[in-house]
């Protein structure tokens, strides 16, 4: 329907009938809503099914190959409807398959690919593939029939291109439709080491159905993706950058972009996406959770459909500052129990995501053993934070800030504000009003390659002489770590079992640590557990993490904040950012609302 509640007129419309069941005719109509399939029986009854435009990912024109007893575009098993235009101008047929190949077949075929929701509202809700194939044989030559099929294809493609964030149809705009070339970065060692197979078997078919061109880059060393993002001409990948691996690979991509002199333009231009291939996969699950998509039946499919759907959604990042470096985070900052589990369970990485559960149980029930204790530890620290008292007002303010450019200041290329690696950190902090960046890693460059359904992949590193790299990004509003926090901050000095700051709902597929978190709410959700919690109560906390019920457990606090500072008062715990281990240090973090974009499905009531 249009904005006035009226039924939209069809853009294109044809009538077909089933080859094997000619008592049924099908009227196929294309409107702004999608593809309407209306079945008419001999008794005059009608039944209409709608394949919504938001569920359609692409379409292709084909012709009969004439090399087998079946049609070259015959349906896949299950969920396929073939509407075939057959015979003279007044004779139309809808079939399940063509039983034989006619000599001199001049038909043109159009296959429309969609993934529709099944079992809506049930526990086994999922998305199933549906292919609708239209056969056009209205004319005596293939070229003439092909023109009709191409007309339908063009109309469908225009509707796909015109999809916008609120689900309405608008005229295509070059500012919103940024191109069709995608970069896919694959970490072959992530998770249980099957990322290459996942890409070839599950992702390539989806990209082909959606007619998305791609370049493939296989990482071959740590910080490979980071260096690629910093040194490459990213503007040739107008469709965006996809990472297939764990959350650590996305961490590299984001921080590589932040090391560019044109970081602001890069984040405005690129759309990021993730396909789960690691042990945690918190970002992929969070996107699915917020958009109410059925993630668990097939996480890879749901994440791939986000990409080909082309819907951009702003996402917050967090600027994380220690005594020696600045990084940008998209997932979480951990210190204490969960951070320890993340790092210490690396030795059983081959088990995949169950490694977190196994190590958590060992830590909870284990006994101390020398300096390495499998037990429920606590650590002294000073925690300071700027609490958000009115979440609704804060969200409105953050949405307004994203519409202005005041918070996005880019440092001139020839005037980097920074501290060189190796300087006395405290001396450097005292000498500046605002430290924006630090010298960080050694520059390396690797080649990327284009692959079209290749059976194997490789990546050839081209190591160049090391050079200093500056971390850039939005300017900090926080005082230096050597200065006191603002007077209106809350300061707590105590012993803590854990402190975990999250800005997505999930930190892994089965841990919903911040149920109220949104992709772009401008909030850091600070989970705090102090010493004194019993093992039984802490076990209840762990068991509740899979459902969000952990927040109802006694001695568990969840505090919405704009920024915080954590100052450990002893050694022992790990400081983990997006699953990456940082050097033990005081740390402070602040939210940067909506400065990047990710692919996420449109939300509809």
Coordinates of C-alpha atoms in Angstrom, one line a residue:
X1 CA 0.0 0.0 0.0
X2 CA 1.1 3.6 -0.5
X3 CA 1.2 6.3 2.2
X4 CA -2.5 6.8 2.0
X5 CA -3.4 3.2 2.7
X6 CA -4.3 2.5 -0.9
X7 CA -3.2 -0.5 -2.9
X8 CA -0.3 0.4 -5.1
X9 CA -0.8 -0.1 -8.8
X10 CA 1.3 -2.9 -10.3
X11 CA 4.5 -1.9 -12.1
X12 CA 4.4 -5.0 -14.2
X13 CA 1.8 -7.8 -14.4
X14 CA 1.4 -11.1 -16.3
X15 CA -0.9 -14.2 -16.0
X16 CA 0.6 -17.7 -16.0
X17 CA -0.8 -21.2 -15.6
X18 CA 0.7 -24.4 -14.2
X19 CA 2.1 -26.8 -16.8
X20 CA 1.2 -29.9 -14.7
X21 CA -2.0 -28.4 -13.1
X22 CA -3.6 -26.3 -15.7
X23 CA -6.8 -25.8 -13.7
X24 CA -4.8 -23.2 -11.8
X25 CA -3.7 -19.8 -13.2
X26 CA -1.3 -17.4 -11.5
X27 CA -1.4 -13.7 -11.8
X28 CA 2.1 -12.4 -11.0
X29 CA 2.2 -8.7 -10.2
X30 CA 5.2 -6.5 -9.3
X31 CA 4.5 -3.6 -7.0
X32 CA 6.5 -1.4 -4.6
X33 CA 5.7 -4.0 -1.9
X34 CA 7.2 -6.9 -3.8
X35 CA 6.1 -9.8 -5.9
X36 CA 2.4 -10.8 -5.6
X37 CA 1.5 -14.4 -6.7
X38 CA -2.3 -14.8 -7.0
X39 CA -3.6 -18.3 -7.7
X40 CA -7.0 -18.7 -9.4
X41 CA -8.8 -22.0 -9.2
X42 CA -11.6 -23.3 -11.5
X43 CA -14.1 -22.6 -8.8
X44 CA -13.2 -18.9 -8.9
X45 CA -11.4 -18.8 -5.6
X46 CA -8.2 -16.7 -5.3
X47 CA -5.2 -16.9 -2.9
X48 CA -2.5 -14.3 -3.0
X49 CA 1.0 -14.7 -1.5
X50 CA 3.4 -11.8 -1.2
X51 CA 7.1 -12.1 -1.5
X52 CA 8.1 -8.8 0.1
X53 CA 10.7 -6.6 -1.6
X54 CA 12.7 -6.6 1.7
X55 CA 13.0 -10.4 1.4
X56 CA 14.2 -10.4 -2.2
X57 CA 17.9 -10.3 -2.7
X58 CA 18.3 -10.4 -6.4
X59 CA 17.3 -11.8 -9.8
X60 CA 18.9 -13.2 -12.9
X61 CA 18.0 -13.6 -16.6
X62 CA 18.8 -17.0 -18.1
X63 CA 18.0 -19.2 -21.1
X64 CA 17.6 -22.9 -21.5
X65 CA 21.0 -24.6 -22.0
X66 CA 19.5 -27.5 -24.0
X67 CA 22.1 -29.9 -22.5
X68 CA 20.0 -31.9 -20.2
X69 CA 16.5 -33.2 -19.8
X70 CA 15.6 -30.5 -17.4
X71 CA 15.5 -26.7 -17.7
X72 CA 18.8 -25.0 -17.0
X73 CA 17.2 -22.9 -14.4
X74 CA 15.3 -25.7 -12.7
X75 CA 14.3 -25.1 -9.1
X76 CA 16.3 -26.1 -6.1
X77 CA 14.8 -28.6 -3.7
X78 CA 12.1 -27.0 -1.6
X79 CA 10.5 -23.6 -1.4
X80 CA 10.5 -23.0 -5.2
X81 CA 7.7 -21.7 -7.3
X82 CA 8.2 -21.6 -11.1
X83 CA 5.7 -19.4 -13.0
X84 CA 6.3 -20.1 -16.7
X85 CA 5.0 -18.1 -19.7
X86 CA 4.5 -20.7 -22.4
X87 CA 3.1 -20.9 -26.0
X88 CA 1.3 -18.2 -27.8
X89 CA 0.6 -14.7 -26.6
X90 CA -2.6 -15.8 -24.9
X91 CA -1.3 -19.0 -23.4
X92 CA 0.5 -18.9 -20.1
X93 CA 1.8 -21.7 -17.9
X94 CA 3.2 -22.0 -14.4
X95 CA 5.2 -25.1 -13.7
X96 CA 7.4 -26.9 -11.2
X97 CA 9.9 -28.0 -13.8
X98 CA 10.2 -28.5 -17.6
X99 CA 10.1 -32.2 -18.2
X100 CA 12.0 -32.1 -21.5
X101 CA 13.9 -29.7 -23.6
X102 CA 12.1 -28.5 -26.7
X103 CA 14.1 -28.2 -29.9
X104 CA 14.8 -24.6 -30.7
X105 CA 13.5 -23.3 -27.4
X106 CA 13.4 -19.5 -27.6
X107 CA 12.2 -18.9 -24.0
X108 CA 13.7 -16.4 -21.7
X109 CA 13.8 -17.1 -18.0
X110 CA 13.9 -14.8 -15.0
X111 CA 14.7 -16.3 -11.6
X112 CA 13.9 -14.2 -8.5
X113 CA 15.7 -15.1 -5.3
X114 CA 14.2 -14.5 -1.9
X115 CA 14.7 -15.6 1.7
X116 CA 11.3 -15.6 3.5
X117 CA 10.5 -16.1 7.2
X118 CA 9.0 -19.4 8.1
X119 CA 7.4 -20.5 11.4
X120 CA 7.1 -16.8 12.5
X121 CA 6.9 -16.5 16.2
X122 CA 7.8 -20.1 16.9
X123 CA 11.0 -21.4 18.4
X124 CA 12.1 -22.9 15.1
X125 CA 11.6 -19.6 13.2
X126 CA 14.0 -19.4 10.3
X127 CA 14.5 -18.0 6.8
X128 CA 14.1 -20.4 3.8
X129 CA 15.2 -19.8 0.3
X130 CA 12.4 -19.3 -2.3
X131 CA 13.1 -19.1 -6.1
X132 CA 10.4 -17.8 -8.4
X133 CA 11.2 -18.5 -12.1
X134 CA 9.2 -16.8 -14.8
X135 CA 9.4 -18.3 -18.3
X136 CA 8.7 -15.8 -21.1
X137 CA 7.8 -17.3 -24.5
X138 CA 5.5 -14.7 -26.0
X139 CA 7.5 -14.2 -29.1
X140 CA 9.1 -16.4 -31.7
X141 CA 12.7 -15.3 -31.0
X142 CA 14.8 -15.5 -27.9
X143 CA 15.9 -11.9 -28.3
X144 CA 12.3 -10.6 -28.1
X145 CA 11.5 -12.7 -25.1
X146 CA 14.7 -11.7 -23.4
X147 CA 13.7 -8.1 -23.7
X148 CA 10.5 -8.8 -21.7
X149 CA 12.5 -10.7 -19.1
X150 CA 15.0 -7.9 -18.9
X151 CA 12.2 -5.4 -18.3
X152 CA 11.1 -7.3 -15.3
X153 CA 14.7 -7.6 -14.0
X154 CA 15.3 -3.9 -14.4
X155 CA 12.1 -3.1 -12.4
X156 CA 13.0 -5.5 -9.6
X157 CA 16.5 -4.2 -9.4
X158 CA 15.3 -0.6 -9.2
X159 CA 13.0 -1.5 -6.2
X160 CA 15.9 -3.3 -4.5
X161 CA 18.2 -0.3 -5.0
X162 CA 15.5 2.1 -3.7
X163 CA 15.0 0.4 -0.4
X164 CA 15.7 2.8 2.5
X165 CA 16.0 2.4 6.2
X166 CA 12.4 2.9 7.2
X167 CA 11.1 0.4 4.7
X168 CA 9.5 3.0 2.4
X169 CA 10.4 3.3 -1.3
X170 CA 12.3 6.4 -2.4
X171 CA 14.0 7.4 -5.6
X172 CA 17.5 5.9 -5.9
X173 CA 20.3 8.3 -4.8
X174 CA 24.0 8.0 -5.4
X175 CA 24.5 9.3 -1.8
X176 CA 22.8 6.2 -0.4
X177 CA 23.5 3.5 -3.0
X178 CA 27.3 3.5 -2.9
X179 CA 28.2 0.9 -5.5
X180 CA 28.3 -2.8 -5.9
X181 CA 31.9 -3.8 -5.1
X182 CA 32.6 -5.5 -1.8
X183 CA 35.8 -6.4 0.0
X184 CA 35.7 -9.7 1.9
X185 CA 38.5 -10.3 4.5
X186 CA 38.8 -13.9 5.7
X187 CA 40.8 -15.1 8.6
X188 CA 41.5 -18.7 7.8
X189 CA 42.5 -19.6 11.4
X190 CA 39.5 -18.1 13.2
X191 CA 37.2 -20.3 15.3
X192 CA 37.8 -23.9 14.3
X193 CA 39.6 -22.9 11.1
X194 CA 36.8 -23.4 8.5
X195 CA 36.4 -19.8 7.3
X196 CA 37.6 -20.5 3.8
X197 CA 35.1 -23.3 3.4
X198 CA 32.3 -21.2 4.8
X199 CA 33.1 -18.4 2.3
X200 CA 33.2 -20.8 -0.7
X201 CA 30.2 -22.9 0.2
X202 CA 27.8 -20.5 1.9
X203 CA 28.7 -16.9 1.1
X204 CA 29.7 -17.0 -2.6
X205 CA 26.2 -18.4 -3.7
X206 CA 24.5 -15.5 -1.8
X207 CA 26.7 -12.9 -3.4
X208 CA 26.1 -14.4 -6.8
X209 CA 22.3 -14.4 -6.4
X210 CA 22.5 -10.8 -5.4
X211 CA 24.9 -9.9 -8.2
X212 CA 27.4 -8.4 -5.8
X213 CA 31.0 -8.2 -7.0
X214 CA 33.7 -8.8 -4.5
X215 CA 37.4 -8.9 -3.9
X216 CA 38.8 -11.5 -1.5
X217 CA 41.6 -11.0 1.0
X218 CA 43.0 -13.9 3.1
X219 CA 44.9 -12.7 6.1
X220 CA 48.2 -14.2 6.7
X221 CA 49.5 -12.6 9.8
X222 CA 48.4 -10.6 12.8
X223 CA 47.4 -7.0 12.0
X224 CA 47.2 -7.9 8.3
X225 CA 43.6 -6.6 8.0
X226 CA 44.6 -3.5 10.0
X227 CA 47.4 -2.7 7.6
X228 CA 45.2 -3.3 4.6
X229 CA 42.6 -0.8 5.8
X230 CA 45.3 1.8 6.5
X231 CA 47.2 1.6 3.2
X232 CA 44.6 0.6 0.6
X233 CA 42.4 2.7 -1.7
X234 CA 39.2 1.7 0.2
X235 CA 37.0 3.9 -2.0
X236 CA 36.8 1.2 -4.7
X237 CA 34.8 -0.9 -2.3
X238 CA 31.6 1.1 -2.4
X239 CA 29.5 -1.8 -1.2
X240 CA 31.6 -2.0 2.0
X241 CA 34.0 -4.2 3.9
X242 CA 33.0 -7.6 5.2
X243 CA 35.0 -9.6 7.7
X244 CA 34.6 -13.4 8.0
X245 CA 36.1 -14.5 11.3
X246 CA 36.0 -13.5 14.9
X247 CA 35.4 -10.2 16.5
X248 CA 39.2 -9.6 16.6
X249 CA 39.2 -9.3 12.8
X250 CA 36.6 -6.5 13.0
X251 CA 38.8 -4.8 15.7
X252 CA 41.7 -4.8 13.2
X253 CA 39.5 -3.3 10.4
X254 CA 38.2 -0.5 12.6
X255 CA 41.5 0.5 14.0
X256 CA 43.2 0.3 10.6
X257 CA 40.6 2.8 9.3
X258 CA 41.3 5.0 12.4
X259 CA 45.0 5.2 11.4
X260 CA 44.2 6.9 8.1
X261 CA 44.5 10.6 7.6
X262 CA 41.1 10.5 5.9
X263 CA 39.5 8.5 8.7
X264 CA 36.3 10.6 8.9
X265 CA 35.6 10.3 5.2
X266 CA 36.4 6.6 5.3
X267 CA 33.9 5.9 8.0
X268 CA 31.2 8.0 6.3
X269 CA 31.8 6.1 3.0
X270 CA 32.3 2.5 4.0
X271 CA 29.7 0.2 5.5
X272 CA 31.0 -2.6 7.6
X273 CA 29.7 -6.1 8.1
X274 CA 30.6 -9.3 9.8
X275 CA 30.0 -13.0 9.1
X276 CA 30.5 -15.2 12.2
X277 CA 33.5 -17.5 11.9
X278 CA 35.1 -17.1 15.3
X279 CA 34.5 -18.4 18.8
X280 CA 32.6 -15.4 20.1
X281 CA 30.7 -13.7 17.3
X282 CA 29.2 -11.1 19.6
X283 CA 28.7 -8.4 16.9
X284 CA 26.9 -10.7 14.5
X285 CA 24.5 -12.0 17.2
X286 CA 23.9 -8.4 18.5
X287 CA 22.8 -7.2 15.1
X288 CA 20.4 -10.2 14.7
X289 CA 19.1 -9.7 18.2
X290 CA 18.3 -6.0 17.7
X291 CA 16.6 -6.6 14.3
X292 CA 14.7 -9.6 15.6
X293 CA 16.2 -12.0 13.0
X294 CA 16.3 -15.8 13.6
X295 CA 20.1 -16.1 14.2
X296 CA 20.5 -19.5 15.7
X297 CA 19.2 -21.8 12.9
X298 CA 21.8 -20.4 10.4
X299 CA 24.0 -17.5 11.7
X300 CA 26.0 -17.4 8.5
X301 CA 22.9 -17.1 6.2
X302 CA 21.4 -14.3 8.4
X303 CA 24.6 -12.3 8.4
X304 CA 25.1 -12.7 4.6
X305 CA 21.5 -11.5 4.0
X306 CA 22.3 -8.4 6.0
X307 CA 25.0 -7.6 3.5
X308 CA 23.1 -8.2 0.3
X309 CA 20.0 -6.4 1.8
X310 CA 22.1 -3.2 1.7
X311 CA 20.5 -1.4 4.7
X312 CA 22.9 0.8 6.5
X313 CA 22.6 1.4 10.3
X314 CA 24.8 3.7 12.4
X315 CA 26.8 2.0 15.2
X316 CA 28.6 3.5 18.2
X317 CA 32.4 3.0 18.8
X318 CA 34.3 3.6 22.0
X319 CA 37.6 5.3 22.3
X320 CA 39.8 3.4 24.7
X321 CA 42.9 5.1 26.1
X322 CA 45.7 3.5 28.2
X323 CA 49.1 4.9 29.3
X324 CA 50.7 3.6 26.1
X325 CA 48.1 3.5 23.3
X326 CA 44.7 4.5 22.0
X327 CA 42.4 2.0 20.3
X328 CA 38.8 2.0 19.1
X329 CA 36.4 -0.6 20.3
X330 CA 33.0 -1.8 19.0
X331 CA 32.2 -4.6 21.4
X332 CA 33.4 -4.5 25.0
X333 CA 36.2 -3.8 27.5
X334 CA 36.7 -6.5 30.0
X335 CA 38.7 -6.7 33.3
X336 CA 38.3 -9.5 35.9
X337 CA 36.5 -12.8 35.5
X338 CA 35.2 -12.7 31.9
X339 CA 38.4 -11.1 30.6
X340 CA 40.4 -13.8 32.3
X341 CA 38.2 -16.5 30.8
X342 CA 38.6 -15.0 27.3
X343 CA 42.4 -15.0 27.4
X344 CA 43.1 -18.1 29.5
X345 CA 40.8 -20.3 27.5
X346 CA 42.9 -19.7 24.3
X347 CA 44.8 -22.9 25.0
X348 CA 41.6 -24.9 24.2
X349 CA 40.6 -22.7 21.2
X350 CA 40.2 -25.8 19.1
X351 CA 37.0 -26.6 20.9
X352 CA 35.3 -23.4 19.5
X353 CA 32.8 -21.5 21.6
X354 CA 32.4 -24.2 24.3
X355 CA 35.9 -23.3 25.5
X356 CA 34.4 -20.3 27.4
X357 CA 31.9 -22.5 29.4
X358 CA 34.5 -25.1 30.2
X359 CA 37.0 -22.6 31.5
X360 CA 34.4 -20.7 33.5
X361 CA 33.4 -23.9 35.3
X362 CA 37.0 -24.6 36.0
X363 CA 37.6 -21.1 37.4
X364 CA 34.5 -21.3 39.5
X365 CA 35.0 -24.6 41.2
X366 CA 38.8 -24.9 41.0
X367 CA 41.3 -24.6 43.8
X368 CA 44.3 -22.2 43.9
X369 CA 47.5 -23.6 42.5
X370 CA 50.7 -21.6 43.0
X371 CA 50.6 -18.3 41.0
X372 CA 48.0 -19.5 38.5
X373 CA 44.7 -20.0 40.3
X374 CA 41.7 -21.7 39.0
X375 CA 39.3 -20.0 41.4
X376 CA 37.0 -17.0 41.9
X377 CA 39.5 -14.2 42.2
X378 CA 39.0 -10.5 43.1
X379 CA 41.2 -7.5 42.3
X380 CA 41.5 -4.1 44.0
X381 CA 40.7 -1.1 41.7
X382 CA 39.4 2.4 41.5
X383 CA 36.4 2.8 39.2
X384 CA 35.1 6.2 38.1
X385 CA 32.3 6.9 35.7
X386 CA 30.0 9.5 34.3
X387 CA 26.5 8.0 34.9
X388 CA 23.6 8.6 32.6
X389 CA 20.5 9.3 34.7
X390 CA 18.0 9.8 31.8
X391 CA 18.5 7.3 29.0
X392 CA 15.7 8.7 26.8
X393 CA 17.2 12.2 26.9
X394 CA 20.7 10.9 26.3
X395 CA 19.6 9.0 23.2
X396 CA 17.9 12.0 21.7
X397 CA 21.0 14.1 22.3
X398 CA 23.2 11.5 20.7
X399 CA 20.9 11.3 17.7
X400 CA 21.2 15.1 17.3
X401 CA 25.0 14.9 17.6
X402 CA 25.1 12.4 14.8
X403 CA 23.4 14.9 12.5
X404 CA 26.1 17.6 13.2
X405 CA 29.8 17.7 12.4
X406 CA 31.0 19.3 15.6
X407 CA 32.1 16.1 17.3
X408 CA 34.0 14.9 14.3
X409 CA 37.2 16.8 14.1
X410 CA 40.0 15.5 11.8
X411 CA 43.6 16.4 12.6
X412 CA 45.5 17.9 9.7
X413 CA 47.9 15.5 8.0
X414 CA 51.0 17.6 8.7
X415 CA 50.0 18.3 12.4
X416 CA 49.4 15.0 14.2
X417 CA 48.8 15.4 17.9
X418 CA 50.6 12.4 19.3
X419 CA 53.1 10.8 21.6
X420 CA 55.9 8.8 20.0
X421 CA 56.2 5.3 21.2
X422 CA 58.9 5.0 23.9
X423 CA 58.3 8.4 25.5
X424 CA 57.6 8.7 29.2
X425 CA 53.7 8.4 29.0
X426 CA 53.1 10.6 32.1
X427 CA 55.4 13.3 30.8
X428 CA 53.6 13.3 27.5
X429 CA 50.1 13.5 29.0
X430 CA 51.1 16.5 31.2
X431 CA 52.4 18.4 28.2
X432 CA 49.2 18.5 26.2
X433 CA 45.7 19.7 26.4
X434 CA 44.4 16.6 24.5
X435 CA 46.4 13.7 23.3
X436 CA 44.6 12.3 20.2
X437 CA 46.9 9.5 19.0
X438 CA 49.9 7.3 19.6
X439 CA 52.5 5.7 17.5
X440 CA 51.5 2.1 17.4
X441 CA 52.5 -0.7 15.0
X442 CA 54.8 -1.6 12.2
X443 CA 53.5 -0.9 8.8
X444 CA 53.1 -3.9 6.5
X445 CA 51.3 -4.2 3.2
X446 CA 49.7 -7.3 1.7
X447 CA 48.2 -7.9 -1.7
X448 CA 44.5 -8.7 -2.1
X449 CA 43.1 -10.7 -4.8
X450 CA 39.9 -11.1 -6.7
X451 CA 38.4 -14.6 -6.7
X452 CA 35.4 -15.9 -8.5
X453 CA 34.4 -19.2 -7.0
X454 CA 38.0 -20.3 -6.9
X455 CA 38.7 -23.7 -5.3
X456 CA 41.6 -22.4 -3.2
X457 CA 42.9 -19.1 -1.9
X458 CA 46.2 -17.6 -0.9
X459 CA 47.6 -14.2 0.1
X460 CA 51.1 -13.1 -0.7
X461 CA 52.6 -10.7 1.8
X462 CA 54.7 -7.8 0.6
X463 CA 56.6 -6.6 3.7
X464 CA 57.9 -3.1 3.5
X465 CA 60.1 -1.1 5.7
X466 CA 58.5 -0.3 9.1
X467 CA 57.2 3.2 9.6
X468 CA 55.4 5.1 12.4
X469 CA 51.6 4.9 12.4
X470 CA 49.3 7.5 14.0
X471 CA 46.0 6.6 15.6
X472 CA 43.6 9.4 14.7
X473 CA 39.8 9.6 15.1
X474 CA 37.5 11.9 17.0
X475 CA 39.0 14.2 19.7
X476 CA 38.7 13.0 23.3
X477 CA 36.6 15.0 25.8
X478 CA 38.2 13.3 28.8
X479 CA 41.1 14.7 30.9
X480 CA 44.5 12.9 30.7
X481 CA 44.8 9.7 32.7
X482 CA 47.3 11.6 35.0
X483 CA 44.6 14.2 35.9
X484 CA 41.7 13.7 38.3
X485 CA 38.3 12.8 36.8
X486 CA 35.6 15.5 36.7
X487 CA 34.0 16.4 40.0
X488 CA 30.6 15.2 38.9
X489 CA 31.8 11.6 38.3
X490 CA 31.1 8.7 40.7
X491 CA 34.2 7.2 42.2
X492 CA 34.3 3.8 43.8
X493 CA 37.4 2.1 45.3
X494 CA 36.9 -1.5 46.2
X495 CA 37.8 -5.1 45.3
X496 CA 36.0 -6.4 42.2
X497 CA 35.4 -9.8 40.8
X498 CA 34.8 -8.3 37.4
X499 CA 34.1 -5.1 35.5
X500 CA 32.8 -5.4 32.0
X501 CA 31.8 -2.5 29.7
X502 CA 29.6 -3.4 26.8
X503 CA 28.1 -1.4 24.0
X504 CA 26.4 -4.2 22.1
X505 CA 23.8 -6.6 23.6
X506 CA 26.0 -9.7 23.2
X507 CA 29.6 -10.4 23.8
X508 CA 29.3 -13.8 22.3
X509 CA 26.6 -15.9 20.6
X510 CA 25.3 -17.2 23.9
X511 CA 26.1 -14.3 26.3
X512 CA 23.5 -11.5 26.3
X513 CA 25.4 -9.3 28.7
X514 CA 23.5 -6.0 28.0
X515 CA 20.0 -6.8 26.9
X516 CA 19.0 -3.1 26.6
X517 CA 22.0 -2.1 24.5
X518 CA 21.3 -0.8 20.9
X519 CA 23.7 -0.4 18.0
X520 CA 23.6 3.4 18.3
X521 CA 22.2 4.3 21.7
X522 CA 25.3 6.3 22.8
X523 CA 25.6 4.3 26.0
X524 CA 28.3 2.2 27.6
X525 CA 26.7 -0.4 29.8
X526 CA 29.0 -1.0 32.8
X527 CA 28.5 -4.3 34.5
X528 CA 30.1 -4.4 38.0
X529 CA 30.4 -7.3 40.5
X530 CA 32.3 -6.5 43.7
X531 CA 34.0 -8.9 46.0
X532 CA 31.8 -10.7 48.5
X533 CA 29.5 -12.5 46.0
X534 CA 29.2 -16.2 46.9
X535 CA 30.1 -18.9 44.5
X536 CA 26.5 -20.0 44.4
X537 CA 25.2 -16.5 43.5
X538 CA 28.0 -16.1 41.0
X539 CA 26.9 -19.4 39.4
X540 CA 23.4 -18.0 39.1
X541 CA 24.9 -15.0 37.4
X542 CA 26.8 -17.2 34.9
X543 CA 23.7 -19.3 34.2
X544 CA 21.6 -16.1 33.6
X545 CA 24.0 -14.7 30.9
X546 CA 22.4 -16.8 28.2
X547 CA 18.9 -15.3 28.8
X548 CA 19.7 -11.8 30.3
X549 CA 18.4 -12.9 33.7
X550 CA 21.8 -12.3 35.2
X551 CA 20.8 -8.7 35.9
X552 CA 18.3 -9.9 38.5
X553 CA 21.0 -11.7 40.5
X554 CA 22.0 -10.0 43.8
X555 CA 25.3 -8.1 43.9
X556 CA 25.2 -7.6 40.1
X557 CA 25.1 -3.9 39.0
X558 CA 24.5 -2.6 35.4
X559 CA 25.2 1.1 35.1
X560 CA 24.6 3.2 31.9
X561 CA 27.5 5.6 31.5
X562 CA 29.0 8.0 29.0
X563 CA 32.5 7.4 30.0
X564 CA 34.5 5.6 32.7
X565 CA 38.0 5.2 34.1
X566 CA 39.4 2.0 35.6
X567 CA 42.6 2.1 37.7
X568 CA 43.8 -1.3 38.8
X569 CA 45.6 -1.2 42.1
X570 CA 47.4 -4.5 41.7
X571 CA 48.6 -6.8 38.9
X572 CA 46.8 -10.0 38.1
X573 CA 43.8 -9.6 35.8
X574 CA 43.8 -9.1 32.1
X575 CA 42.7 -6.0 30.2
X576 CA 40.8 -7.2 27.1
X577 CA 39.3 -5.0 24.4
X578 CA 37.1 -6.8 21.8
X579 CA 38.8 -10.0 22.7
X580 CA 42.3 -8.5 22.2
X581 CA 44.7 -8.4 25.2
X582 CA 46.1 -5.0 26.0
X583 CA 49.1 -4.2 28.3
X584 CA 48.0 -4.0 31.9
X585 CA 47.4 -0.3 32.6
X586 CA 44.9 2.3 33.9
X587 CA 42.3 2.7 31.1
X588 CA 39.6 5.2 30.3
X589 CA 36.9 5.0 27.7
X590 CA 34.2 7.2 26.1
X591 CA 31.4 6.6 23.7
X592 CA 31.6 8.0 20.2
X593 CA 28.0 7.8 19.0
X594 CA 27.2 6.5 15.6
X595 CA 30.5 7.2 13.9
X596 CA 30.5 4.0 11.8
X597 CA 27.9 2.2 9.7
X598 CA 27.0 -1.5 9.6
X599 CA 24.7 -3.6 7.5
X600 CA 21.6 -4.7 9.5
X601 CA 18.1 -5.7 8.2
X602 CA 15.3 -3.2 8.4
X603 CA 13.1 -3.4 11.5
X604 CA 9.4 -3.8 10.9
X605 CA 6.6 -4.2 13.4

